[in-house]
Amino acid sequence: MPCDDPDQVEIQVIQDVLDAIEARLRDRERHGWRLIVPRSRVYATVLHAVIVSARESRRLPATLDHAAILDTILDGAEATDPDTGLRPIEDVLDHHTVPMN
């Protein structure tokens, strides 16, 4: 059911982004990779990208649900952002994980 409360919409966006990050982190860990930074750093970096994207949308109010990057992050396997060529979660993980063996 759609929600009209902007705070609840933003909370849901944050939860969805954190869930997507956690799923990718666990997948990497299952495949023998480990983080070289705290998990919170990965979460913060991706959430910052969402905030920047929302601000760049130039839509008022500049709420998180207006972030163009969300389509890329929440597309399941994380498609490449057509505007930037970036994969927000994967790019962060590429820089902050190493193989365990």
PDB file of C-alpha atoms in Angstrom, residues 25-35 97-101:
ATOM      1  CA  LEU A  25      28.033  -8.155   1.106  1.00  0.00           C
ATOM      2  CA  ARG A  26      26.843 -11.605   2.144  1.00  0.00           C
ATOM      3  CA  ASP A  27      27.119 -12.856  -1.429  1.00  0.00           C
ATOM      4  CA  ARG A  28      30.708 -11.649  -1.635  1.00  0.00           C
ATOM      5  CA  GLU A  29      31.527 -13.210   1.730  1.00  0.00           C
ATOM      6  CA  ARG A  30      30.057 -16.546   0.582  1.00  0.00           C
ATOM      7  CA  HIS A  31      32.424 -16.379  -2.373  1.00  0.00           C
ATOM      8  CA  GLY A  32      35.537 -15.964  -0.222  1.00  0.00           C
ATOM      9  CA  TRP A  33      35.876 -12.184   0.006  1.00  0.00           C
ATOM     10  CA  ARG A  34      36.225 -10.129   3.177  1.00  0.00           C
ATOM     11  CA  LEU A  35      35.842  -6.459   3.970  1.00  0.00           C
ATOM     12  CA  THR A  97      37.024  -6.177  -0.218  1.00  0.00           C
ATOM     13  CA  VAL A  98      39.881  -8.602  -0.763  1.00  0.00           C
ATOM     14  CA  PRO A  99      39.953 -12.346  -1.428  1.00  0.00           C
ATOM     15  CA  MET A 100      40.511 -14.381   1.730  1.00  0.00           C
ATOM     16  CA  ASN A 101      42.842 -16.960   0.144  1.00  0.00           C
TER      17      ASN A 101
END
